[in-house]
PDB file of C-alpha atoms and ligand atoms in Angstrom:
ATOM      1  CA  MET A1056      26.607 139.736  73.103  1.00 54.00           C
ATOM      2  CA  SER A1057      24.465 143.170  73.702  1.00 66.00           C
ATOM      3  CA  ASP A1058      26.298 143.901  76.643  1.00 72.00           C
ATOM      4  CA  PHE A1059      29.361 143.354  74.944  1.00 76.00           C
ATOM      5  CA  PHE A1060      28.063 146.454  72.094  1.00 71.00           C
ATOM      6  CA  GLU A1061      26.815 148.418  74.990  1.00 67.00           C
ATOM      7  CA  ASN A1062      30.253 148.510  76.562  1.00 71.00           C
ATOM      8  CA  LEU A1063      31.976 148.882  73.652  1.00 74.00           C
ATOM      9  CA  PHE A1064      29.437 152.374  72.423  1.00 67.00           C
ATOM     10  CA  ASN A1065      30.058 153.692  75.973  1.00 69.00           C
ATOM     11  CA  HIS A1066      33.737 153.420  75.524  1.00 86.00           C
ATOM     12  CA  VAL A1067      33.640 154.765  71.515  1.00 92.00           C
ATOM     13  CA  HIS A1068      32.344 157.554  72.469  1.00 94.00           C
ATOM     14  CA  SER A1069      34.593 158.297  75.611  1.00 93.00           C
ATOM     15  CA  ALA A1070      37.364 157.736  73.347  1.00 93.00           C
ATOM     16  CA  THR A1071      36.150 160.010  70.074  1.00 94.00           C
ATOM     17  CA  THR A1072      35.062 163.732  72.628  1.00 97.00           C
ATOM     18  CA  HIS A1073      38.904 164.190  74.084  1.00 96.00           C
ATOM     19  CA  PHE A1074      39.680 164.901  70.393  1.00 97.00           C
ATOM     20  CA  PRO A1075      37.568 167.485  69.300  1.00 98.00           C
ATOM     21  CA  ILE A1076      37.509 169.120  72.535  1.00 98.00           C
ATOM     22  CA  ALA A1077      41.466 169.699  72.686  1.00 98.00           C
ATOM     23  CA  LEU A1078      42.094 170.174  69.335  1.00 98.00           C
ATOM     24  CA  LEU A1079      39.099 172.587  68.580  1.00 98.00           C
ATOM     25  CA  PHE A1080      40.309 174.808  71.867  1.00 98.00           C
ATOM     26  CA  VAL A1081      44.277 174.547  70.792  1.00 98.00           C
ATOM     27  CA  SER A1082      43.079 176.019  67.194  1.00 98.00           C
ATOM     28  CA  VAL A1083      41.251 178.823  68.428  1.00 98.00           C
ATOM     29  CA  GLY A1084      44.112 179.901  70.961  1.00 97.00           C
ATOM     30  CA  MET A1085      46.463 179.550  67.786  1.00 97.00           C
ATOM     31  CA  ASP A1086      44.125 181.784  65.848  1.00 96.00           C
ATOM     32  CA  TYR A1087      44.002 184.267  68.914  1.00 95.00           C
ATOM     33  CA  PHE A1088      47.706 184.352  69.277  1.00 94.00           C
ATOM     34  CA  ALA A1089      48.631 184.248  65.412  1.00 93.00           C
ATOM     35  CA  GLY A1090      48.981 187.999  64.825  1.00 87.00           C
ATOM     36  CA  LYS A1091      50.567 187.606  61.435  1.00 85.00           C
ATOM     37  CA  ARG A1092      52.220 184.326  61.275  1.00 91.00           C
ATOM     38  CA  PRO A1093      51.005 182.589  58.932  1.00 90.00           C
ATOM     39  CA  GLY A1094      52.156 179.510  60.220  1.00 93.00           C
ATOM     40  CA  LEU A1095      50.082 179.577  63.183  1.00 95.00           C
ATOM     41  CA  ARG A1096      46.804 180.366  61.374  1.00 95.00           C
ATOM     42  CA  SER A1097      47.442 177.519  58.864  1.00 96.00           C
ATOM     43  CA  GLY A1098      47.875 174.798  62.027  1.00 97.00           C
ATOM     44  CA  ALA A1099      44.742 176.139  63.401  1.00 98.00           C
ATOM     45  CA  TRP A1100      43.049 176.211  60.322  1.00 98.00           C
ATOM     46  CA  LEU A1101      44.463 171.663  60.135  1.00 98.00           C
ATOM     47  CA  LEU A1102      42.903 171.554  63.622  1.00 98.00           C
ATOM     48  CA  LEU A1103      40.065 173.150  63.153  1.00 98.00           C
ATOM     49  CA  VAL A1104      39.480 170.754  60.609  1.00 98.00           C
ATOM     50  CA  LEU A1105      40.191 167.488  62.272  1.00 98.00           C
ATOM     51  CA  GLY A1106      38.390 169.013  65.844  1.00 98.00           C
ATOM     52  CA  THR A1107      35.274 169.732  63.445  1.00 98.00           C
ATOM     53  CA  LEU A1108      35.588 166.054  62.118  1.00 98.00           C
ATOM     54  CA  GLY A1109      35.721 165.187  65.616  1.00 98.00           C
ATOM     55  CA  THR A1110      33.070 166.884  66.364  1.00 98.00           C
ATOM     56  CA  ILE A1111      30.506 164.743  63.993  1.00 98.00           C
ATOM     57  CA  ALA A1112      32.311 161.146  65.230  1.00 97.00           C
ATOM     58  CA  ALA A1113      31.550 162.628  68.806  1.00 97.00           C
ATOM     59  CA  THR A1114      28.083 162.828  67.511  1.00 98.00           C
ATOM     60  CA  VAL A1115      27.465 159.821  65.567  1.00 96.00           C
ATOM     61  CA  THR A1116      29.162 157.176  68.679  1.00 94.00           C
ATOM     62  CA  GLY A1117      26.969 159.385  71.055  1.00 95.00           C
ATOM     63  CA  LEU A1118      23.746 158.763  69.365  1.00 95.00           C
ATOM     64  CA  VAL A1119      24.390 155.244  68.869  1.00 91.00           C
ATOM     65  CA  ALA A1120      25.758 154.877  73.111  1.00 90.00           C
ATOM     66  CA  HIS A1121      22.519 156.610  74.007  1.00 92.00           C
ATOM     67  CA  LEU A1122      20.328 153.735  72.565  1.00 91.00           C
ATOM     68  CA  ALA A1123      20.650 151.763  75.758  1.00 88.00           C
ATOM     69  CA  TYR A1124      18.899 153.782  77.789  1.00 92.00           C
ATOM     70  CA  GLU A1125      15.881 155.040  75.592  1.00 92.00           C
ATOM     71  CA  ASP A1126      13.741 152.694  77.651  1.00 94.00           C
ATOM     72  CA  ASP A1127      14.497 155.199  80.749  1.00 95.00           C
ATOM     73  CA  SER A1128      13.477 158.606  81.179  1.00 95.00           C
ATOM     74  CA  VAL A1129      14.681 160.254  83.670  1.00 95.00           C
ATOM     75  CA  LEU A1130      18.370 158.919  82.515  1.00 96.00           C
ATOM     76  CA  LEU A1131      16.884 160.249  78.699  1.00 96.00           C
ATOM     77  CA  SER A1132      15.806 163.565  79.983  1.00 96.00           C
ATOM     78  CA  VAL A1133      19.490 164.414  81.298  1.00 96.00           C
ATOM     79  CA  ILE A1134      21.366 162.596  78.416  1.00 97.00           C
ATOM     80  CA  ASP A1135      19.072 165.387  76.395  1.00 97.00           C
ATOM     81  CA  ARG A1136      20.999 168.130  77.602  1.00 97.00           C
ATOM     82  CA  HIS A1137      24.173 166.925  76.793  1.00 98.00           C
ATOM     83  CA  GLN A1138      22.685 165.541  73.382  1.00 98.00           C
ATOM     84  CA  TYR A1139      21.138 169.437  71.867  1.00 98.00           C
ATOM     85  CA  LEU A1140      24.253 171.103  73.457  1.00 98.00           C
ATOM     86  CA  GLY A1141      26.352 168.318  71.090  1.00 98.00           C
ATOM     87  CA  PHE A1142      24.531 168.603  68.170  1.00 98.00           C
ATOM     88  CA  ALA A1143      24.721 172.771  68.450  1.00 98.00           C
ATOM     89  CA  THR A1144      28.870 172.141  68.985  1.00 98.00           C
ATOM     90  CA  THR A1145      28.631 170.371  65.935  1.00 98.00           C
ATOM     91  CA  ALA A1146      26.435 172.900  63.804  1.00 98.00           C
ATOM     92  CA  LEU A1147      28.529 175.760  65.241  1.00 98.00           C
ATOM     93  CA  PHE A1148      31.779 174.597  64.096  1.00 98.00           C
ATOM     94  CA  VAL A1149      30.919 172.891  60.818  1.00 98.00           C
ATOM     95  CA  GLY A1150      29.651 176.093  60.244  1.00 98.00           C
ATOM     96  CA  LEU A1151      33.055 177.932  61.181  1.00 98.00           C
ATOM     97  CA  THR A1152      35.192 175.639  58.790  1.00 98.00           C
ATOM     98  CA  ALA A1153      32.345 176.215  55.941  1.00 98.00           C
ATOM     99  CA  TRP A1154      32.849 179.973  56.879  1.00 98.00           C
ATOM    100  CA  ARG A1155      36.473 179.896  56.615  1.00 98.00           C
ATOM    101  CA  TRP A1156      37.042 177.578  53.558  1.00 98.00           C
ATOM    102  CA  ARG A1157      34.929 179.902  51.335  1.00 97.00           C
ATOM    103  CA  SER A1158      37.076 182.854  52.881  1.00 96.00           C
ATOM    104  CA  MET A1159      40.062 180.537  52.007  1.00 95.00           C
ATOM    105  CA  ARG A1160      39.045 180.136  48.404  1.00 96.00           C
ATOM    106  CA  ARG A1161      38.448 183.520  48.084  1.00 95.00           C
ATOM    107  CA  GLY A1162      42.466 184.277  48.656  1.00 92.00           C
ATOM    108  CA  GLY A1163      41.570 185.421  52.359  1.00 92.00           C
ATOM    109  CA  ASP A1164      41.467 183.637  55.818  1.00 93.00           C
ATOM    110  CA  ALA A1165      38.769 184.393  58.076  1.00 94.00           C
ATOM    111  CA  GLY A1166      40.175 182.587  61.107  1.00 93.00           C
ATOM    112  CA  GLY A1167      41.920 186.317  61.499  1.00 88.00           C
ATOM    113  CA  THR A1168      38.867 188.675  62.178  1.00 95.00           C
ATOM    114  CA  ARG A1169      37.246 189.414  65.255  1.00 96.00           C
ATOM    115  CA  ALA A1170      33.825 188.159  64.045  1.00 97.00           C
ATOM    116  CA  TYR A1171      35.055 184.900  63.423  1.00 97.00           C
ATOM    117  CA  LEU A1172      37.362 184.711  66.646  1.00 97.00           C
ATOM    118  CA  VAL A1173      33.709 185.521  68.435  1.00 97.00           C
ATOM    119  CA  VAL A1174      31.956 183.116  67.072  1.00 98.00           C
ATOM    120  CA  ALA A1175      34.701 180.890  68.031  1.00 98.00           C
ATOM    121  CA  LEU A1176      35.057 181.326  71.767  1.00 98.00           C
ATOM    122  CA  ALA A1177      30.972 180.998  71.704  1.00 98.00           C
ATOM    123  CA  GLY A1178      31.867 177.221  69.830  1.00 98.00           C
ATOM    124  CA  LEU A1179      34.412 176.953  72.944  1.00 98.00           C
ATOM    125  CA  ALA A1180      31.864 177.683  75.350  1.00 98.00           C
ATOM    126  CA  VAL A1181      29.422 175.782  74.183  1.00 98.00           C
ATOM    127  CA  LEU A1182      32.031 172.842  73.295  1.00 98.00           C
ATOM    128  CA  GLY A1183      33.173 173.177  76.776  1.00 98.00           C
ATOM    129  CA  LEU A1184      29.363 172.805  78.206  1.00 98.00           C
ATOM    130  CA  THR A1185      28.373 169.639  76.225  1.00 98.00           C
ATOM    131  CA  GLY A1186      31.999 168.471  77.315  1.00 98.00           C
ATOM    132  CA  PHE A1187      30.820 169.557  81.320  1.00 98.00           C
ATOM    133  CA  LEU A1188      27.145 167.535  81.207  1.00 98.00           C
ATOM    134  CA  GLY A1189      29.329 164.344  79.298  1.00 97.00           C
ATOM    135  CA  GLY A1190      31.559 163.555  82.185  1.00 96.00           C
ATOM    136  CA  ASN A1191      28.566 165.015  84.587  1.00 97.00           C
ATOM    137  CA  LEU A1192      26.544 161.669  82.804  1.00 96.00           C
ATOM    138  CA  LEU A1193      29.364 159.384  83.866  1.00 94.00           C
ATOM    139  CA  MET A1194      30.340 160.952  87.598  1.00 93.00           C
ATOM    140  CA  GLU A1195      26.978 162.287  88.493  1.00 94.00           C
ATOM    141  CA  TRP A1196      24.631 159.823  86.943  1.00 94.00           C
ATOM    142  CA  GLY A1197      26.725 156.742  86.974  1.00 91.00           C
ATOM    143  CA  ILE A1198      25.895 156.223  83.293  1.00 91.00           C
ATOM    144  CA  GLY A1199      28.139 153.864  81.369  1.00 84.00           C
ATOM    145  CA  VAL A1200      30.164 153.666  84.614  1.00 85.00           C
ATOM    146  CA  LYS A1201      30.910 150.542  86.513  1.00 81.00           C
ATOM    147  CA  GLY A1202      33.149 151.638  89.424  1.00 77.00           C
ATOM    148  CA  VAL A1203      33.940 152.019  92.707  1.00 80.00           C
ATOM    149  CA  THR A1204      33.897 156.117  94.519  1.00 75.00           C
ATOM    150  CA  ARG A1205      34.965 156.874  97.654  1.00 78.00           C
TER     151      ARG A1205
HETATM  152  C1  LIG B1638      30.118 167.650  70.166  1.00 82.52           C
HETATM  153  C2  LIG B1638      29.507 166.836  70.521  1.00 82.52           C
HETATM  154  C3  LIG B1638      29.945 165.870  72.305  1.00 82.52           C
HETATM  155  C4  LIG B1638      31.132 165.661  72.707  1.00 82.52           C
HETATM  156  C5  LIG B1638      32.272 166.696  72.722  1.00 82.52           C
HETATM  157  C6  LIG B1638      30.341 165.119  74.011  1.00 82.52           C
HETATM  158  C7  LIG B1638      31.608 164.714  74.850  1.00 82.52           C
HETATM  159  C8  LIG B1638      30.888 163.992  75.816  1.00 82.52           C
HETATM  160  C9  LIG B1638      32.189 163.464  76.733  1.00 82.52           C
HETATM  161  C10 LIG B1638      33.294 164.302  77.705  1.00 82.52           C
HETATM  162  C11 LIG B1638      31.018 162.511  77.506  1.00 82.52           C
HETATM  163  C12 LIG B1638      31.851 161.674  78.873  1.00 82.52           C
HETATM  164  C13 LIG B1638      33.133 160.834  79.078  1.00 82.52           C
HETATM  165  C14 LIG B1638      34.310 160.566  79.983  1.00 82.52           C
HETATM  166  O1  LIG B1638      34.457 161.078  80.636  1.00 82.52           O
HETATM  167  O2  LIG B1638      34.873 159.604  79.406  1.00 82.52           O
HETATM  168  C15 LIG B1638      30.275 162.077  77.317  1.00 82.52           C
HETATM  169  C16 LIG B1638      29.306 160.984  77.659  1.00 82.52           C
HETATM  170  C17 LIG B1638      28.512 160.881  76.757  1.00 82.52           C
HETATM  171  N1  LIG B1638      27.634 161.345  75.925  1.00 82.52           N
HETATM  172 FE1  LIG B1638      28.612 162.918  74.938  1.00 82.52          FE
HETATM  173  N2  LIG B1638      29.274 164.245  73.766  1.00 82.52           N
HETATM  174  C18 LIG B1638      29.063 164.657  72.408  1.00 82.52           C
HETATM  175  C19 LIG B1638      27.926 164.573  71.552  1.00 82.52           C
HETATM  176  C20 LIG B1638      26.854 163.176  72.315  1.00 82.52           C
HETATM  177  C21 LIG B1638      25.715 163.093  71.346  1.00 82.52           C
HETATM  178  C22 LIG B1638      24.627 163.683  70.483  1.00 82.52           C
HETATM  179  C23 LIG B1638      24.670 161.836  71.906  1.00 82.52           C
HETATM  180  C24 LIG B1638      23.399 161.447  71.868  1.00 82.52           C
HETATM  181  C25 LIG B1638      22.665 161.361  73.257  1.00 82.52           C
HETATM  182  C26 LIG B1638      25.719 161.829  73.253  1.00 82.52           C
HETATM  183  C27 LIG B1638      25.755 161.029  74.364  1.00 82.52           C
HETATM  184  C28 LIG B1638      26.384 160.650  75.746  1.00 82.52           C
HETATM  185  C29 LIG B1638      26.538 159.464  76.417  1.00 82.52           C
HETATM  186  C30 LIG B1638      25.232 158.838  76.357  1.00 82.52           C
HETATM  187  C31 LIG B1638      27.340 159.277  76.930  1.00 82.52           C
HETATM  188  C32 LIG B1638      27.304 158.908  78.447  1.00 82.52           C
HETATM  189  C33 LIG B1638      27.978 157.173  78.061  1.00 82.52           C
HETATM  190  C34 LIG B1638      29.273 157.175  77.415  1.00 82.52           C
HETATM  191  O3  LIG B1638      30.585 158.112  77.659  1.00 82.52           O
HETATM  192  O4  LIG B1638      29.119 156.856  76.551  1.00 82.52           O
HETATM  193  N3  LIG B1638      27.280 162.707  73.531  1.00 82.52           N
HETATM  194  N4  LIG B1638      30.403 163.025  76.064  1.00 82.52           N
END
């Protein structure tokens, strides 16, 4: 039975992580090219909110998925790097969402400012690294993988 849950959470984390990765890259891209087009700007805001919710889901499912490796100090130290970058990614995008929400309540939109784009691009770099190291957990370390490599 515990094998069943371990397997389920490995899958659930893999399934959820791709949403924030895709949505947040497209959100920042839309803001970058939006210029004075309000449609693109509000689309970017929607994707930011959904992507940020996705980082929270990824953090929760990731924390559950890693519990099975708590007794292996080598695997745990590799997972730790990915975990802390995941926390940083989540904090960055929660912060960006809160910042933008406050600006919208005051009638503006921080999404169109250079400062927002700089922080958002830094957020994408941390998100990209988190995803890359997450992929390495599977491909380099074989965590959660039952497969064949040629
Ligand atoms: C924004 C947050 C996060 C993102 C975007 C993310 C992304 C990823 C990605 C892309 C993979 C590879 C999955 C695949 O190729 O199918 C992965 C694997 C993994 N991540 Fe995360 N992750 C996040 C947070 C976390 C956290 C907080 C932990 C806690 C330790 C964690 C633990 C793991 C583990 C154990 C694996 C390998 C097994 C599995 O896929 O379930 N992740 N992650």
